[in-house]
Coordinates of C-alpha atoms in Angstrom, one line a residue:
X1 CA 94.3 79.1 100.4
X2 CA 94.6 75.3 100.8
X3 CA 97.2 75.2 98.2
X4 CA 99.3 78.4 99.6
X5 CA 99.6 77.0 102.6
X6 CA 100.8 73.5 101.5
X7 CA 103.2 75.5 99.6
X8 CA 104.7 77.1 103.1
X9 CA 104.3 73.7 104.3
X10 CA 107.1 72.8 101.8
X11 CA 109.0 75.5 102.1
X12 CA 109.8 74.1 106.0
X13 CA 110.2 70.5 104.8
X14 CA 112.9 71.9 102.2
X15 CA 114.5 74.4 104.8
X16 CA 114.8 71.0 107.0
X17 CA 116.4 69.3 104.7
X18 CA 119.0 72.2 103.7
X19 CA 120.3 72.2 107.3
X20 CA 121.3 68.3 107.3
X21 CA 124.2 69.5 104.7
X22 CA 125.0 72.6 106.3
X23 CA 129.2 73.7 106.0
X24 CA 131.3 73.6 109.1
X25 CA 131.9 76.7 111.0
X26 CA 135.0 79.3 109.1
X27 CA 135.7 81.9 106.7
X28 CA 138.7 84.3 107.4
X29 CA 136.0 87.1 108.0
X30 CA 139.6 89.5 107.7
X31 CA 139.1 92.8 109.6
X32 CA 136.4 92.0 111.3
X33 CA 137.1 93.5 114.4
X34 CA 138.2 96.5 113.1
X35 CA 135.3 97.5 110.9
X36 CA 132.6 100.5 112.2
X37 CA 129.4 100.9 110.5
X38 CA 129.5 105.1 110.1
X39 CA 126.6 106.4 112.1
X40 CA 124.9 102.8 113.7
X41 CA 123.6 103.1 116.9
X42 CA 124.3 99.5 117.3
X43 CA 126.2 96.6 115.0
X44 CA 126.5 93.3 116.0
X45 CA 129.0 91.2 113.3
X46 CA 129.8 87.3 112.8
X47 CA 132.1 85.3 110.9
X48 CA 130.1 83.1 108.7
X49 CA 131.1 79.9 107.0
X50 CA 128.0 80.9 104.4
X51 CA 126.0 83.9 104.0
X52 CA 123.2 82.0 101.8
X53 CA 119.8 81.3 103.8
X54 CA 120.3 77.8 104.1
X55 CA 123.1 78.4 106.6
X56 CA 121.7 81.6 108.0
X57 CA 118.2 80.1 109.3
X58 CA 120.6 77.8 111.4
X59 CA 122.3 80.7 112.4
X60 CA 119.1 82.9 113.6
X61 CA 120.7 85.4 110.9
X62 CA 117.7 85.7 108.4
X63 CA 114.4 85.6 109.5
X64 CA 112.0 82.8 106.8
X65 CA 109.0 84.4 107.6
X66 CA 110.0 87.8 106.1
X67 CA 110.8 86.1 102.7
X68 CA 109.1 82.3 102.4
X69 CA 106.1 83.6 100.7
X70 CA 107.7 85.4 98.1
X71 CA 110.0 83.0 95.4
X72 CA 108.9 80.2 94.2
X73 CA 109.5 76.5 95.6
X74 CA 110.9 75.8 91.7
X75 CA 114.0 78.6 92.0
X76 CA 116.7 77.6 92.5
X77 CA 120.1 79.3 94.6
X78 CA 123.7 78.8 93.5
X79 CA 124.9 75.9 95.2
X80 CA 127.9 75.9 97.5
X81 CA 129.5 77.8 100.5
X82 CA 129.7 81.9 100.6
X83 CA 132.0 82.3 103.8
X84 CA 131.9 85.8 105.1
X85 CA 131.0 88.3 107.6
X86 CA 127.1 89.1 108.4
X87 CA 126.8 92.6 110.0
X88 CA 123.4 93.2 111.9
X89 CA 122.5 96.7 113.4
X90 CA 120.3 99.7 113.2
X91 CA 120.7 103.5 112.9
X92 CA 119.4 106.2 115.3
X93 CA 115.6 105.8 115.0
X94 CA 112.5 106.5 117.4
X95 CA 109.7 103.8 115.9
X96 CA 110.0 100.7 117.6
X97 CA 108.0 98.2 114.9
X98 CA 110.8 96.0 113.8
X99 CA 111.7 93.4 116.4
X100 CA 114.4 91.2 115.3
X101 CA 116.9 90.4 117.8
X102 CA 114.3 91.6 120.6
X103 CA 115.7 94.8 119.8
X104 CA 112.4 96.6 119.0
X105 CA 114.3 99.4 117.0
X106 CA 113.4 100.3 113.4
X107 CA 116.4 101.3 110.7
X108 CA 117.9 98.0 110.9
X109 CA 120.5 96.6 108.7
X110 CA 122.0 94.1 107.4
X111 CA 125.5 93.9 105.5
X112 CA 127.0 91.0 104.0
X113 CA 130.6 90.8 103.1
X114 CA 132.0 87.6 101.3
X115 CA 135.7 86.8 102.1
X116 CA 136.1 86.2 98.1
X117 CA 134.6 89.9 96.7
X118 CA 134.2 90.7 92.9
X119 CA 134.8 94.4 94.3
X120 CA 131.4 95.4 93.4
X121 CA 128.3 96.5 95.6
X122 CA 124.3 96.4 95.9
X123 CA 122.1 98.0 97.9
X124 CA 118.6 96.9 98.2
X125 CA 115.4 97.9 100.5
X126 CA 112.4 95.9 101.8
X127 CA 109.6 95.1 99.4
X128 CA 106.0 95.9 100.9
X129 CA 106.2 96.5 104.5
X130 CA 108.6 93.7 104.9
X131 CA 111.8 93.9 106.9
X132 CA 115.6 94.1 105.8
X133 CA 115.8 90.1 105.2
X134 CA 112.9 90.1 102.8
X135 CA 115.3 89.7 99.6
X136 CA 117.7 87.2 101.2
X137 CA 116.7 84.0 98.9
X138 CA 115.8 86.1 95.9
X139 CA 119.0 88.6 96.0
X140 CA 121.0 88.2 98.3
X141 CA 122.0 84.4 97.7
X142 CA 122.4 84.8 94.1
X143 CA 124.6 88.4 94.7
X144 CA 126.8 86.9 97.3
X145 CA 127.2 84.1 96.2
X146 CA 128.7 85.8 92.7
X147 CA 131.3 87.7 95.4
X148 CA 129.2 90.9 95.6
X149 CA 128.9 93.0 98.7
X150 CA 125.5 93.1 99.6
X151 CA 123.2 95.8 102.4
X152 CA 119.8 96.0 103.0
X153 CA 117.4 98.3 104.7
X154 CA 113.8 97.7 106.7
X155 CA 113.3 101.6 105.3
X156 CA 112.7 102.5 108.7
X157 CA 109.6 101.4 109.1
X158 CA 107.8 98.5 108.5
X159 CA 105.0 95.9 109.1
X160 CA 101.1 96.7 108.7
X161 CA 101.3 99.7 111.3
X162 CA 104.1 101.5 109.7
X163 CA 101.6 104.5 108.6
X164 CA 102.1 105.5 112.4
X165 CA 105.6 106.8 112.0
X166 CA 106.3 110.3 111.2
X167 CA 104.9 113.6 112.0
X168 CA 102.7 114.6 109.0
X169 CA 101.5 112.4 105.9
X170 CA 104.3 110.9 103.7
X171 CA 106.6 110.8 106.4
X172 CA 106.5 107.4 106.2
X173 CA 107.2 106.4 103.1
X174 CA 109.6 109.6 102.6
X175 CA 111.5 108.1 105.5
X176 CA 112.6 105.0 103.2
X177 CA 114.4 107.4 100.8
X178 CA 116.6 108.6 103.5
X179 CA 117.5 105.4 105.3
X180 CA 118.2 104.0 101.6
X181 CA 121.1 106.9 101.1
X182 CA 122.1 106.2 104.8
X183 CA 122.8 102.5 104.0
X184 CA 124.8 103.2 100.7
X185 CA 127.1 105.9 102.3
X186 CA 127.4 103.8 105.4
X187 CA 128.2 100.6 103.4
X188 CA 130.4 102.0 101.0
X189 CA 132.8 103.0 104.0
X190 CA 132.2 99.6 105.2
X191 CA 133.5 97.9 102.6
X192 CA 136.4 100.4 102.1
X193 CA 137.5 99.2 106.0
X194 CA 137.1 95.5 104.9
X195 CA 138.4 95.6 101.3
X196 CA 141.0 98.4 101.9
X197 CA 139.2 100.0 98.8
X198 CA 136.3 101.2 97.8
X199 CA 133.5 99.6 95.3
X200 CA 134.5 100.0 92.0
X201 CA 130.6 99.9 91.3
X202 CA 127.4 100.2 93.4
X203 CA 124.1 99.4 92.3
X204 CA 120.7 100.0 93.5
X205 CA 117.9 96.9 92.9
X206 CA 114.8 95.7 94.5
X207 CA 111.1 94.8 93.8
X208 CA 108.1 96.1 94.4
X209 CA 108.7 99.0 97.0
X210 CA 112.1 98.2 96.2
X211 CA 111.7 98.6 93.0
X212 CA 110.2 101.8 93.9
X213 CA 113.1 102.8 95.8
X214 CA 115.5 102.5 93.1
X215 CA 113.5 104.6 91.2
X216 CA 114.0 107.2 93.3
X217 CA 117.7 106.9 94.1
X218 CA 118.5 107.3 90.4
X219 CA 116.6 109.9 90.3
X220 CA 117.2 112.0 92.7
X221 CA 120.7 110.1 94.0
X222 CA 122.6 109.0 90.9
X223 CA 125.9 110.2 91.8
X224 CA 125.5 107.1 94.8
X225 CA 125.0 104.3 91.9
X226 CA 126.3 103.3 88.9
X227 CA 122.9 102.2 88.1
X228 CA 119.7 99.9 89.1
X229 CA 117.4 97.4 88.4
X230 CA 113.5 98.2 89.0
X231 CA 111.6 95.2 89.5
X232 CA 107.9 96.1 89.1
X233 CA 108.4 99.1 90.9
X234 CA 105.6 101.5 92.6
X235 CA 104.8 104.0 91.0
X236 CA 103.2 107.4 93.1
X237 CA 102.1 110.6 91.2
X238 CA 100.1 112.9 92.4
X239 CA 98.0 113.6 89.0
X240 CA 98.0 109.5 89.4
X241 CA 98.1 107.0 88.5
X242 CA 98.5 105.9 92.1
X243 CA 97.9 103.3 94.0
X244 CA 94.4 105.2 94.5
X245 CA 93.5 105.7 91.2
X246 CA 92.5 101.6 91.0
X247 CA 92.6 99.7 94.1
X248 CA 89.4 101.2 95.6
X249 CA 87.9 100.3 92.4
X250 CA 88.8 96.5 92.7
X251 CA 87.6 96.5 95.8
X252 CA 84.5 98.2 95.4
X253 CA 83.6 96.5 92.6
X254 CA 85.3 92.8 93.1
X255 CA 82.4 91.1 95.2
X256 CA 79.8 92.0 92.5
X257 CA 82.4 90.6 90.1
X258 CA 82.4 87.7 92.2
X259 CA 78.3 87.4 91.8
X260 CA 78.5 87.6 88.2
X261 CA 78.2 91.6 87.8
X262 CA 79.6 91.8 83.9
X263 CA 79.7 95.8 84.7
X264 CA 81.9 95.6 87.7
X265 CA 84.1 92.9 85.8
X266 CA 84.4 95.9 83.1
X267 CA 85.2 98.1 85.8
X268 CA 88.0 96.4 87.7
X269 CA 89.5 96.0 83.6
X270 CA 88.5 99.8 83.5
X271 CA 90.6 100.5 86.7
X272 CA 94.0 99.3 84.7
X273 CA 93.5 95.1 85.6
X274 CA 95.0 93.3 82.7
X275 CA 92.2 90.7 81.2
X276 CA 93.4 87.7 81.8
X277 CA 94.5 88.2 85.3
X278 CA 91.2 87.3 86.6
X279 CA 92.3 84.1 88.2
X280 CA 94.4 85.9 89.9
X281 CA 91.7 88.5 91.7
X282 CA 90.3 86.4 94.8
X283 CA 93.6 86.2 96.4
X284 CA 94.6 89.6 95.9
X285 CA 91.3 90.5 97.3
X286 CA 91.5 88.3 100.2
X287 CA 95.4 89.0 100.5
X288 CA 96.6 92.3 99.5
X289 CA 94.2 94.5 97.8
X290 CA 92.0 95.4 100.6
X291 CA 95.1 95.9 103.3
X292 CA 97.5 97.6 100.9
X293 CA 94.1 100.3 100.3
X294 CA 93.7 101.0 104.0
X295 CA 97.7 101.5 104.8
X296 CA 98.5 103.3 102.5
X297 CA 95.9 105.5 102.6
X298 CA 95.9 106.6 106.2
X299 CA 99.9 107.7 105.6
X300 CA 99.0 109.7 102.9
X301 CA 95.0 110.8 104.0
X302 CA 94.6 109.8 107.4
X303 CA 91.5 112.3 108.0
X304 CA 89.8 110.4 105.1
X305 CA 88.3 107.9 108.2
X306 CA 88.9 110.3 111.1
X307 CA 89.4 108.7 114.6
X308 CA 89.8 105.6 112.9
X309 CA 93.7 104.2 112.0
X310 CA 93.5 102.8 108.2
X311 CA 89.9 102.3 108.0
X312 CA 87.4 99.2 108.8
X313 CA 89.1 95.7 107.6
X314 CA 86.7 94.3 104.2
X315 CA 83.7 97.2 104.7
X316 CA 81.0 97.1 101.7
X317 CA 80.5 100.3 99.5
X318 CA 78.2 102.4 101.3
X319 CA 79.7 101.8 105.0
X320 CA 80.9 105.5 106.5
X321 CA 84.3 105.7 105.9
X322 CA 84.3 102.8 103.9
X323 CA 88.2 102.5 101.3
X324 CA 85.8 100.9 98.5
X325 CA 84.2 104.4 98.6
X326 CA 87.3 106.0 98.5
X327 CA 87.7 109.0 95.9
X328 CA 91.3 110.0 95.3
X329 CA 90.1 112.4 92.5
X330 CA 87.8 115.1 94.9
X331 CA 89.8 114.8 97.9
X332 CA 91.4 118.1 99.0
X333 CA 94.9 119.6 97.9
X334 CA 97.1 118.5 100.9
X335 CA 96.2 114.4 100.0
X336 CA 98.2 115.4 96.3
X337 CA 100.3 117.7 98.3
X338 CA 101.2 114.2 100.5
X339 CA 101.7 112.2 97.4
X340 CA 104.2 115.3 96.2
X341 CA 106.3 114.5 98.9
X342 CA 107.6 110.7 97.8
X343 CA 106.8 111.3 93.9
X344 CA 108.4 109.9 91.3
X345 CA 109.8 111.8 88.3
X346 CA 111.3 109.8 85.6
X347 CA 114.6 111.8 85.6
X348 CA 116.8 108.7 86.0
X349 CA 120.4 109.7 86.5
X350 CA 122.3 106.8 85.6
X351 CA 120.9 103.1 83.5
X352 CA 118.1 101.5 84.7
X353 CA 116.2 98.2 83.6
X354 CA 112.7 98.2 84.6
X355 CA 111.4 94.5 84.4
X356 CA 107.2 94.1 85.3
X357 CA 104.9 90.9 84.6
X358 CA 101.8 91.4 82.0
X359 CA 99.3 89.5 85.1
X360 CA 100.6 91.7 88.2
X361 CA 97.2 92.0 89.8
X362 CA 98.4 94.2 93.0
X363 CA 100.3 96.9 91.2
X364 CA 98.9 97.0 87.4
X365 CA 101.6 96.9 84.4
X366 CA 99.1 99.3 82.7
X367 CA 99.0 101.7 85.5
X368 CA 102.7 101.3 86.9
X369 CA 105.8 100.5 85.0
X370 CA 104.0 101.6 81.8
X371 CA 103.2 104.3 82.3
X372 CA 106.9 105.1 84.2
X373 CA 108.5 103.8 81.4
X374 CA 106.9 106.8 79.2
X375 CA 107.8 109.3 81.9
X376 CA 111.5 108.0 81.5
X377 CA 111.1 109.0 78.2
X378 CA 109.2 112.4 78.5
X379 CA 111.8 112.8 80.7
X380 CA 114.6 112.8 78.1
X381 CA 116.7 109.7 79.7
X382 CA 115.3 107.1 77.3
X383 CA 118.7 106.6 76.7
X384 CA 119.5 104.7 79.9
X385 CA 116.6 102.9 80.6
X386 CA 115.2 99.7 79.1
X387 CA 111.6 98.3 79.9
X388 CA 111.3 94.1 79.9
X389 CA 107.6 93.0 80.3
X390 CA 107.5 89.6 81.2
X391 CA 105.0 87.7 80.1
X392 CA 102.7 85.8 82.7
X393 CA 104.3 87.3 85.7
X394 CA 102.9 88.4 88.5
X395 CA 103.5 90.7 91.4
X396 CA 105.1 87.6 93.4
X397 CA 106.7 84.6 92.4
X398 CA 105.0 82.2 94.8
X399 CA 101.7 82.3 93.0
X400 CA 103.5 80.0 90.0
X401 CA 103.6 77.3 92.4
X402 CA 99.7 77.7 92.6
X403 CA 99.0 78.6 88.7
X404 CA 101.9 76.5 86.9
X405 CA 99.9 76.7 83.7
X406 CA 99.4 80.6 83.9
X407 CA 101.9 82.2 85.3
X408 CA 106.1 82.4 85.2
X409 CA 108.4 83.8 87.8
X410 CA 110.2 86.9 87.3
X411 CA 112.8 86.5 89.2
X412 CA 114.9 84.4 86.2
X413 CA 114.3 87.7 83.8
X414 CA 115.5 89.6 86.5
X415 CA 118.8 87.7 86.7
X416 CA 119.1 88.0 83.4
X417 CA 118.2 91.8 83.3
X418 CA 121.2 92.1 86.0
X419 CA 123.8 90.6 83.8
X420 CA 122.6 93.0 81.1
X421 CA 122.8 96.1 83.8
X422 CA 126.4 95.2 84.7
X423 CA 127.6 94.6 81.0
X424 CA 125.8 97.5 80.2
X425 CA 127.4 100.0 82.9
X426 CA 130.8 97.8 83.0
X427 CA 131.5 98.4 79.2
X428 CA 131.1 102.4 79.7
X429 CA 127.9 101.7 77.7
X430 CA 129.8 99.9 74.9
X431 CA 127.5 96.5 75.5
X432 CA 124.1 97.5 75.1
X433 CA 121.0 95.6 76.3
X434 CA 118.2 94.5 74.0
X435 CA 115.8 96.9 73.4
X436 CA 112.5 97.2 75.4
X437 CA 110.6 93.9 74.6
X438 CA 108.4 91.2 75.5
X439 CA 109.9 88.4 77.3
X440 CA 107.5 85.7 76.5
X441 CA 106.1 82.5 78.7
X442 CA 108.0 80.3 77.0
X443 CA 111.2 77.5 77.4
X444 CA 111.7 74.1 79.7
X445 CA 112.6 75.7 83.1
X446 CA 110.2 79.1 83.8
X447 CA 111.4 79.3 87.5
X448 CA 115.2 79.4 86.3
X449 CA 115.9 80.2 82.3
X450 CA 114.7 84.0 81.0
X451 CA 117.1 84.8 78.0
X452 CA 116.8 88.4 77.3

């Protein structure tokens, strides 16, 4: 914990120094004026002299705290200017979680529109329960700043109480689907009024429940995209594997782990933990493990702990109630009948790359992109999707700046994955991307060089 926070420490110190050698105010921000987002109950828009984070923290127009924990200290952003327009807002909503701008309104937005645009766009949502600037220093600098049109969701929802919205279980998370299709429609137009055309391409990305979400929209929106990128993407069945099928076995299991237990050790490995990721397992447990259990499982089963809301914080097996206890498997129908509702089918509608690290230790590559990757195929779209497993990664980059030795960042492989996507889709499938592979831990510069 020492070291994580030393690491945030940094990230402060480095911010600081980014704002001495910030660009003077301009862009020609053409349009401006004239440009509605379709269907916001509010937008608020500003002529930047740079849309990357460096300028934008200045600016109060990206929040640090909703994406400081997640890239690591080593990546590094394409240098120089982006001038453009920001475009902040929120559609009609009736959950108040998100509070940026004092606005206390959830189905925020942003949209970010260079003045010098490649005439492409990307849509992205919110990892985790994270808000709608949680990809600005891992996507949206490097997008921008290679002259794409960028927008990006909160999903409508967000923080560690977002299991209250909605009427019945799933709403939630069901939610995020619409408010992603509500963003591309909306930007699309927005980019029409600023451009005077349309995108020649849109594409869907994100990671981890973004990575989820762009799952989804090719599967069940592909005539939206021209196709995605999946980084380590949730995956929700409800056979399983879920998120339910293996986190209440960590949890149950990981203090006896902890005491030297060699049979719960076998069963956290058991549950779908990769050996070798067991370095990895006292922050996950501290961190996200026990937290992402109890969210997630009052949205989908919330009378699993009755009057309670998502359970009792870190309770040991045998407490009432208890998530470690939890049994996804004996349950009754309408928990499956829940996870129905925001399921995932494999029927990809346009190309996909789906990248995922061998030591993610929240969401495991054995029980997650794996096994997706085999659905794509049962599925019969084999054919436009390709599966990179990166060797050493983890579920978030930061960690490499704690574990230099054992871990690599994904977020280079992603880049390179993008290029791939866009040669791939570009060339009306003419340049193909490598076949599904191992990316291994290996070169000068893990935080910045992944050749596929």
């Amino acid at each position: 914990m020492r070291k994580l926070l030393a690491a945030i420490a940094l990230l402060g110190s480095s911010m600081g120094a980014a704002h001495a050698q910030l660009p003077p105010p301009g862009g020609t921000c053409t349009n401006m004026g004239a440009i509605t987002v379709p269907g916001a109950e509010k937008q608020d828009a500003i002529c930047l002299a740079d849309l990357s984070t460096r300028y934008l923290v200045a600016m109060n127009r990206t929040d640090a705290s909703d994406w400081g924990a997640l890239h690591s200290q080593q990546t590094r952003n394409p240098a120089g200017a982006v001038p453009g327009i920001q475009i902040d807002g929120y559609f009609p909503d009736t959950s108040t979680s998100n509070g940026y701008f004092g606005w206390f309104h959830d189905a925020q937005f942003v949209i970010r529109l260079p003045d010098h645009w490649n005439g492409k766009l990307v849509i992205t949502g919110a990892p985790g329960v994270r808000r709608q600037y949680a990809n600005d220093y891992l996507l949206s600098d490097w997008f921008v700043a290679r002259g794409y049109a960028y927008a990006s969701t909160d999903k409508g929802n967000n923080g560690t109480n977002f299991q209250n919205d909605g009427a019945a279980p799933g709403d939630a998370i069901a939610e995020w689907h619409r408010r992603v299709t509500e963003l591309t429609l909306a930007a699309k137009d927005v980019v029409r009024q600023r451009y005077g055309k349309a995108p020649a391409y849109t594409y869907m990305t994100g990671l981890s429940n973004g990575g989820y979400l762009t799952r989804y929209a090719l599967e069940n929106h592909p005539e939206l995209y021209d196709g995605g990128v999946d980084w380590e993407g949730v995956l929700w069945r409800p056979e399983g594997p879920n998120l339910f099928t293996y986190l209440p076995t960590a949890l149950r299991s990981y203090p006896a782990y902890k005491a030297g237990d060699g049979g719960a050790h076998e069963a956290i490995l058991s549950a779908g933990f990769a050996p070798g990721s067991e370095f990895l397992w006292d922050h996950h447990y501290g961190v996200y493990w026990d937290l992402t259990q109890r969210t997630y499982r009052e949205e989908i089963d919330p009378a699993y702990d009755g009057a309670l809301n998502a359970g009792i914080p870190f309770c040991a097996s045998g407490v009432p109630s208890c998530d470690a206890d939890y049994d996804y498997a004996s349950r009754p129908p309408e928990v499956r009948d829940a996870v129905a509702k925001i399921s995932l089918t494999g029927r990809i509608g346009k190309p996909m790359i789906t990248l995922h690290g061998t030591l993610d230790a929240l969401l495991p590559i054995a029980t997650n992109s794996d096994h997706y990757a085999q659905m794509v195929k049962k599925a019969g779209r084999g054919q436009w999707h390709r599966y990179y497993v990166v060797e050493a990664g983890n579920h978030v980059d930061q960690l490499y700046d704690l574990f230099p030795d054992q871990l690599r960042p994904i977020s280079p492989c992603y880049r390179s994955a993008f290029l791939a996507l866009e040669q791939w889709v570009e060339s009306k499938g003419q340049r193909q991307p490598p076949p599904d592979k191992l990316l291994p831990r290996e070169g000068n510069d893990l935080a910045n060089a992944c050749p596929l």
